[in-house]
Amino acid sequence: DFAVTVSPSSVSATAGGQTTATVTTTVSGGFNSAVSLSVSGLPTGATATFSPASIAAPGSGSSTLTLATGTAAAGTYSLTITATGNGTTHAAALSFAINAVQTTYSISGAVTLNGAGLSGVTVGAGSASAATDANGAYTISGLANGTYTLTPSKTNYTFSPAAKSTATLSGNWTATDFTAIPDTFTLT
């Protein structure tokens, strides 16, 4: 007889990507036959490829199973790996998770002082922030869909406006600009 195992027993991939698992067959007793491999339970749009496609006689060996997500919907799928040889069939279970792509956005703009860009201003948006470059430009990247309040800060400056809220991000947000106003001090 023979046995089939899959390792790891659970795999995942981001939508549009792929992952692999190793399918291993071991023989016992007088078993001596090639073992063919197949998979069932794949979601529509996903593909599976074994390399090699079968285990040569006497039936002991391993094959790399490559699972490509293709256009399959995100979710967790229970796959069955089937090994057949000399009229005998055995199966092993494999959990296949397809994770949705996390779409992120950016907010960009500029900070100016007397019409020229001001460098070194930190513009915060929730837990994310970015500093302005030599031209006063900034871009905060990697933001999830949501509403953000932008707050610029730099020692010895105030800003107009002091803060600015975005609409709910569903795309990149541009032209979120601020004007710097130097603090004034009175010497006595």
PDB file of C-alpha atoms in Angstrom:
ATOM      1  CA  ASP A   1       0.000   0.000   0.000  1.00  0.00           C
ATOM      2  CA  PHE A   2       1.013   3.668   0.051  1.00  0.00           C
ATOM      3  CA  ALA A   3       0.189   6.894   1.932  1.00  0.00           C
ATOM      4  CA  VAL A   4      -0.060  10.512   0.827  1.00  0.00           C
ATOM      5  CA  THR A   5       0.658  13.644   2.874  1.00  0.00           C
ATOM      6  CA  VAL A   6       0.785  17.350   2.070  1.00  0.00           C
ATOM      7  CA  SER A   7       2.993  19.920   3.768  1.00  0.00           C
ATOM      8  CA  PRO A   8       2.150  22.427   4.952  1.00  0.00           C
ATOM      9  CA  SER A   9      -1.504  21.546   5.511  1.00  0.00           C
ATOM     10  CA  SER A  10      -2.546  25.168   5.061  1.00  0.00           C
ATOM     11  CA  VAL A  11      -1.294  27.701   2.478  1.00  0.00           C
ATOM     12  CA  SER A  12      -2.260  31.233   1.485  1.00  0.00           C
ATOM     13  CA  ALA A  13      -1.639  33.672  -1.332  1.00  0.00           C
ATOM     14  CA  THR A  14      -2.684  37.195  -2.176  1.00  0.00           C
ATOM     15  CA  ALA A  15      -5.154  37.529  -5.042  1.00  0.00           C
ATOM     16  CA  GLY A  16      -3.203  37.411  -8.299  1.00  0.00           C
ATOM     17  CA  GLY A  17      -0.351  35.466  -6.686  1.00  0.00           C
ATOM     18  CA  GLN A  18       0.598  31.864  -6.081  1.00  0.00           C
ATOM     19  CA  THR A  19       1.813  29.512  -3.370  1.00  0.00           C
ATOM     20  CA  THR A  20       3.245  26.004  -3.130  1.00  0.00           C
ATOM     21  CA  ALA A  21       2.909  22.855  -1.047  1.00  0.00           C
ATOM     22  CA  THR A  22       4.800  19.569  -1.141  1.00  0.00           C
ATOM     23  CA  VAL A  23       2.862  16.346  -1.744  1.00  0.00           C
ATOM     24  CA  THR A  24       4.720  13.247  -0.531  1.00  0.00           C
ATOM     25  CA  THR A  25       3.891   9.579  -1.108  1.00  0.00           C
ATOM     26  CA  THR A  26       5.420   6.721   0.874  1.00  0.00           C
ATOM     27  CA  VAL A  27       5.070   3.030   0.064  1.00  0.00           C
ATOM     28  CA  SER A  28       4.785   0.052   2.356  1.00  0.00           C
ATOM     29  CA  GLY A  29       4.712  -3.708   1.856  1.00  0.00           C
ATOM     30  CA  GLY A  30       5.077  -4.864  -1.710  1.00  0.00           C
ATOM     31  CA  PHE A  31       3.500  -1.809  -3.361  1.00  0.00           C
ATOM     32  CA  ASN A  32       5.259  -0.998  -6.632  1.00  0.00           C
ATOM     33  CA  SER A  33       3.403   1.317  -8.983  1.00  0.00           C
ATOM     34  CA  ALA A  34       3.452   4.854 -10.306  1.00  0.00           C
ATOM     35  CA  VAL A  35       1.137   7.186  -8.368  1.00  0.00           C
ATOM     36  CA  SER A  36      -0.833   9.871 -10.211  1.00  0.00           C
ATOM     37  CA  LEU A  37      -1.819  13.099  -8.430  1.00  0.00           C
ATOM     38  CA  SER A  38      -4.849  15.350  -8.749  1.00  0.00           C
ATOM     39  CA  VAL A  39      -6.570  18.095  -6.780  1.00  0.00           C
ATOM     40  CA  SER A  40     -10.248  18.925  -6.321  1.00  0.00           C
ATOM     41  CA  GLY A  41     -12.070  21.757  -4.606  1.00  0.00           C
ATOM     42  CA  LEU A  42     -10.289  24.570  -6.444  1.00  0.00           C
ATOM     43  CA  PRO A  43     -12.320  27.764  -6.710  1.00  0.00           C
ATOM     44  CA  THR A  44     -13.274  28.942 -10.189  1.00  0.00           C
ATOM     45  CA  GLY A  45     -10.420  30.918 -11.724  1.00  0.00           C
ATOM     46  CA  ALA A  46      -7.625  29.220  -9.746  1.00  0.00           C
ATOM     47  CA  THR A  47      -5.244  26.644 -11.196  1.00  0.00           C
ATOM     48  CA  ALA A  48      -3.120  23.822  -9.778  1.00  0.00           C
ATOM     49  CA  THR A  49       0.015  22.267 -11.255  1.00  0.00           C
ATOM     50  CA  PHE A  50       1.985  19.285  -9.957  1.00  0.00           C
ATOM     51  CA  SER A  51       5.698  18.988 -10.718  1.00  0.00           C
ATOM     52  CA  PRO A  52       6.175  16.159 -11.431  1.00  0.00           C
ATOM     53  CA  ALA A  53       2.582  15.265 -12.350  1.00  0.00           C
ATOM     54  CA  SER A  54       3.007  11.730 -10.981  1.00  0.00           C
ATOM     55  CA  ILE A  55       5.384   9.787  -8.769  1.00  0.00           C
ATOM     56  CA  ALA A  56       7.289   7.074 -10.648  1.00  0.00           C
ATOM     57  CA  ALA A  57       7.266   3.434  -9.528  1.00  0.00           C
ATOM     58  CA  PRO A  58       7.724   2.153  -6.909  1.00  0.00           C
ATOM     59  CA  GLY A  59       5.491   5.114  -5.855  1.00  0.00           C
ATOM     60  CA  SER A  60       7.561   6.776  -3.161  1.00  0.00           C
ATOM     61  CA  GLY A  61       8.552  10.414  -3.714  1.00  0.00           C
ATOM     62  CA  SER A  62       7.390  13.991  -3.686  1.00  0.00           C
ATOM     63  CA  SER A  63       5.843  16.552  -6.005  1.00  0.00           C
ATOM     64  CA  THR A  64       5.556  20.333  -5.732  1.00  0.00           C
ATOM     65  CA  LEU A  65       1.974  21.564  -6.014  1.00  0.00           C
ATOM     66  CA  THR A  66       1.768  25.150  -7.284  1.00  0.00           C
ATOM     67  CA  LEU A  67      -1.559  26.896  -6.673  1.00  0.00           C
ATOM     68  CA  ALA A  68      -2.180  30.081  -8.665  1.00  0.00           C
ATOM     69  CA  THR A  69      -5.062  32.275  -7.503  1.00  0.00           C
ATOM     70  CA  GLY A  70      -5.830  33.615 -10.982  1.00  0.00           C
ATOM     71  CA  THR A  71      -9.213  35.354 -10.906  1.00  0.00           C
ATOM     72  CA  ALA A  72     -10.604  33.344  -7.956  1.00  0.00           C
ATOM     73  CA  ALA A  73     -12.515  35.212  -5.277  1.00  0.00           C
ATOM     74  CA  ALA A  74     -10.924  35.827  -1.882  1.00  0.00           C
ATOM     75  CA  GLY A  75     -11.806  33.190   0.702  1.00  0.00           C
ATOM     76  CA  THR A  76     -10.634  29.933   2.260  1.00  0.00           C
ATOM     77  CA  TYR A  77     -11.100  26.749   0.274  1.00  0.00           C
ATOM     78  CA  SER A  78     -10.820  23.093   1.336  1.00  0.00           C
ATOM     79  CA  LEU A  79      -8.876  21.188  -1.300  1.00  0.00           C
ATOM     80  CA  THR A  80      -8.470  17.440  -1.597  1.00  0.00           C
ATOM     81  CA  ILE A  81      -5.205  16.050  -2.937  1.00  0.00           C
ATOM     82  CA  THR A  82      -5.860  12.616  -4.447  1.00  0.00           C
ATOM     83  CA  ALA A  83      -3.148  10.042  -5.147  1.00  0.00           C
ATOM     84  CA  THR A  84      -3.996   6.968  -7.220  1.00  0.00           C
ATOM     85  CA  GLY A  85      -1.789   3.980  -7.963  1.00  0.00           C
ATOM     86  CA  ASN A  86      -2.391   0.317  -8.854  1.00  0.00           C
ATOM     87  CA  GLY A  87      -6.162   0.706  -8.319  1.00  0.00           C
ATOM     88  CA  THR A  88      -5.728   2.203  -4.856  1.00  0.00           C
ATOM     89  CA  THR A  89      -6.672   5.803  -3.984  1.00  0.00           C
ATOM     90  CA  HIS A  90      -5.710   7.885  -0.955  1.00  0.00           C
ATOM     91  CA  ALA A  91      -6.364  11.553  -0.173  1.00  0.00           C
ATOM     92  CA  ALA A  92      -4.956  14.392   1.917  1.00  0.00           C
ATOM     93  CA  ALA A  93      -6.584  17.694   2.855  1.00  0.00           C
ATOM     94  CA  LEU A  94      -5.132  21.132   2.094  1.00  0.00           C
ATOM     95  CA  SER A  95      -6.580  24.481   3.186  1.00  0.00           C
ATOM     96  CA  PHE A  96      -6.046  27.206   0.556  1.00  0.00           C
ATOM     97  CA  ALA A  97      -6.662  30.831   1.588  1.00  0.00           C
ATOM     98  CA  ILE A  98      -6.851  33.576  -1.019  1.00  0.00           C
ATOM     99  CA  ASN A  99      -6.385  36.999   0.551  1.00  0.00           C
ATOM    100  CA  ALA A 100      -7.832  40.118  -1.044  1.00  0.00           C
ATOM    101  CA  VAL A 101      -5.385  42.744  -2.243  1.00  0.00           C
ATOM    102  CA  GLN A 102      -5.363  45.646   0.192  1.00  0.00           C
ATOM    103  CA  THR A 103      -5.742  48.796  -1.861  1.00  0.00           C
ATOM    104  CA  THR A 104      -3.906  51.781  -0.438  1.00  0.00           C
ATOM    105  CA  TYR A 105      -3.912  55.436  -1.359  1.00  0.00           C
ATOM    106  CA  SER A 106      -1.768  58.519  -0.917  1.00  0.00           C
ATOM    107  CA  ILE A 107      -2.335  62.127   0.068  1.00  0.00           C
ATOM    108  CA  SER A 108      -0.005  64.734  -1.358  1.00  0.00           C
ATOM    109  CA  GLY A 109       0.344  68.485  -1.337  1.00  0.00           C
ATOM    110  CA  ALA A 110       2.721  71.301  -0.479  1.00  0.00           C
ATOM    111  CA  VAL A 111       3.557  73.672   2.336  1.00  0.00           C
ATOM    112  CA  THR A 112       4.631  77.171   1.351  1.00  0.00           C
ATOM    113  CA  LEU A 113       6.104  80.216   3.115  1.00  0.00           C
ATOM    114  CA  ASN A 114       5.772  83.520   1.270  1.00  0.00           C
ATOM    115  CA  GLY A 115       5.025  81.614  -1.955  1.00  0.00           C
ATOM    116  CA  ALA A 116       8.083  79.325  -1.764  1.00  0.00           C
ATOM    117  CA  GLY A 117       8.204  75.714  -0.596  1.00  0.00           C
ATOM    118  CA  LEU A 118       9.121  75.113   3.058  1.00  0.00           C
ATOM    119  CA  SER A 119      11.135  71.971   3.838  1.00  0.00           C
ATOM    120  CA  GLY A 120      11.107  69.980   7.069  1.00  0.00           C
ATOM    121  CA  VAL A 121       7.409  70.314   7.845  1.00  0.00           C
ATOM    122  CA  THR A 122       5.869  67.112   9.197  1.00  0.00           C
ATOM    123  CA  VAL A 123       2.371  66.525   7.838  1.00  0.00           C
ATOM    124  CA  GLY A 124       0.481  63.904   9.837  1.00  0.00           C
ATOM    125  CA  ALA A 125      -2.543  61.850   8.789  1.00  0.00           C
ATOM    126  CA  GLY A 126      -3.631  59.567  11.614  1.00  0.00           C
ATOM    127  CA  SER A 127      -0.672  57.335  12.498  1.00  0.00           C
ATOM    128  CA  ALA A 128       1.089  58.090   9.179  1.00  0.00           C
ATOM    129  CA  SER A 129       3.161  61.132   8.341  1.00  0.00           C
ATOM    130  CA  ALA A 130       5.638  62.549   5.850  1.00  0.00           C
ATOM    131  CA  ALA A 131       8.098  65.435   5.835  1.00  0.00           C
ATOM    132  CA  THR A 132       8.148  68.075   3.134  1.00  0.00           C
ATOM    133  CA  ASP A 133      11.088  68.049   0.733  1.00  0.00           C
ATOM    134  CA  ALA A 134      13.221  71.026  -0.384  1.00  0.00           C
ATOM    135  CA  ASN A 135      10.326  72.224  -2.562  1.00  0.00           C
ATOM    136  CA  GLY A 136       7.782  71.963   0.265  1.00  0.00           C
ATOM    137  CA  ALA A 137       6.107  68.916  -1.313  1.00  0.00           C
ATOM    138  CA  TYR A 138       4.955  65.888   0.680  1.00  0.00           C
ATOM    139  CA  THR A 139       3.301  62.545  -0.028  1.00  0.00           C
ATOM    140  CA  ILE A 140       1.837  60.283   2.645  1.00  0.00           C
ATOM    141  CA  SER A 141       1.540  56.781   1.181  1.00  0.00           C
ATOM    142  CA  GLY A 142       0.022  53.453   2.217  1.00  0.00           C
ATOM    143  CA  LEU A 143      -3.264  54.842   3.528  1.00  0.00           C
ATOM    144  CA  ALA A 144      -6.306  52.607   3.683  1.00  0.00           C
ATOM    145  CA  ASN A 145      -9.741  53.755   2.559  1.00  0.00           C
ATOM    146  CA  GLY A 146     -10.978  56.237   5.167  1.00  0.00           C
ATOM    147  CA  THR A 147     -11.212  59.876   6.184  1.00  0.00           C
ATOM    148  CA  TYR A 148      -8.082  61.624   7.442  1.00  0.00           C
ATOM    149  CA  THR A 149      -7.330  64.901   9.189  1.00  0.00           C
ATOM    150  CA  LEU A 150      -4.043  66.373   8.003  1.00  0.00           C
ATOM    151  CA  THR A 151      -2.037  68.382  10.504  1.00  0.00           C
ATOM    152  CA  PRO A 152       1.216  70.168   9.597  1.00  0.00           C
ATOM    153  CA  SER A 153       3.819  70.928  12.261  1.00  0.00           C
ATOM    154  CA  LYS A 154       7.229  72.582  12.481  1.00  0.00           C
ATOM    155  CA  THR A 155       8.854  74.388  15.370  1.00  0.00           C
ATOM    156  CA  ASN A 156       8.368  78.174  15.265  1.00  0.00           C
ATOM    157  CA  TYR A 157       5.565  78.002  12.665  1.00  0.00           C
ATOM    158  CA  THR A 158       1.794  77.930  12.636  1.00  0.00           C
ATOM    159  CA  PHE A 159      -0.188  76.949   9.565  1.00  0.00           C
ATOM    160  CA  SER A 160      -3.208  78.042   7.620  1.00  0.00           C
ATOM    161  CA  PRO A 161      -5.366  76.106   7.795  1.00  0.00           C
ATOM    162  CA  ALA A 162      -4.228  74.520  11.091  1.00  0.00           C
ATOM    163  CA  ALA A 163      -5.722  71.197   9.930  1.00  0.00           C
ATOM    164  CA  LYS A 164      -7.553  69.926   6.897  1.00  0.00           C
ATOM    165  CA  SER A 165      -9.903  66.931   6.600  1.00  0.00           C
ATOM    166  CA  THR A 166     -10.168  64.795   3.499  1.00  0.00           C
ATOM    167  CA  ALA A 167     -13.273  63.230   2.091  1.00  0.00           C
ATOM    168  CA  THR A 168     -13.323  59.440   2.354  1.00  0.00           C
ATOM    169  CA  LEU A 169     -10.347  58.226   0.332  1.00  0.00           C
ATOM    170  CA  SER A 170     -11.292  56.080  -2.623  1.00  0.00           C
ATOM    171  CA  GLY A 171      -8.371  57.278  -4.709  1.00  0.00           C
ATOM    172  CA  ASN A 172      -5.233  59.358  -4.325  1.00  0.00           C
ATOM    173  CA  TRP A 173      -5.843  62.819  -2.860  1.00  0.00           C
ATOM    174  CA  THR A 174      -3.804  65.744  -4.212  1.00  0.00           C
ATOM    175  CA  ALA A 175      -3.445  69.494  -3.712  1.00  0.00           C
ATOM    176  CA  THR A 176      -3.797  69.316   0.059  1.00  0.00           C
ATOM    177  CA  ASP A 177      -1.810  72.492   0.643  1.00  0.00           C
ATOM    178  CA  PHE A 178      -0.931  74.596   3.667  1.00  0.00           C
ATOM    179  CA  THR A 179       0.624  78.028   4.156  1.00  0.00           C
ATOM    180  CA  ALA A 180       3.242  78.469   6.876  1.00  0.00           C
ATOM    181  CA  ILE A 181       3.219  81.515   9.121  1.00  0.00           C
ATOM    182  CA  PRO A 182       6.379  82.193  11.150  1.00  0.00           C
ATOM    183  CA  ASP A 183       5.768  82.674  14.873  1.00  0.00           C
ATOM    184  CA  THR A 184       6.513  86.189  16.067  1.00  0.00           C
ATOM    185  CA  PHE A 185       8.324  86.971  19.267  1.00  0.00           C
ATOM    186  CA  THR A 186       8.445  90.168  21.235  1.00  0.00           C
ATOM    187  CA  LEU A 187      11.791  91.060  22.757  1.00  0.00           C
ATOM    188  CA  THR A 188      11.671  93.127  25.940  1.00  0.00           C
TER     189      THR A 188
END
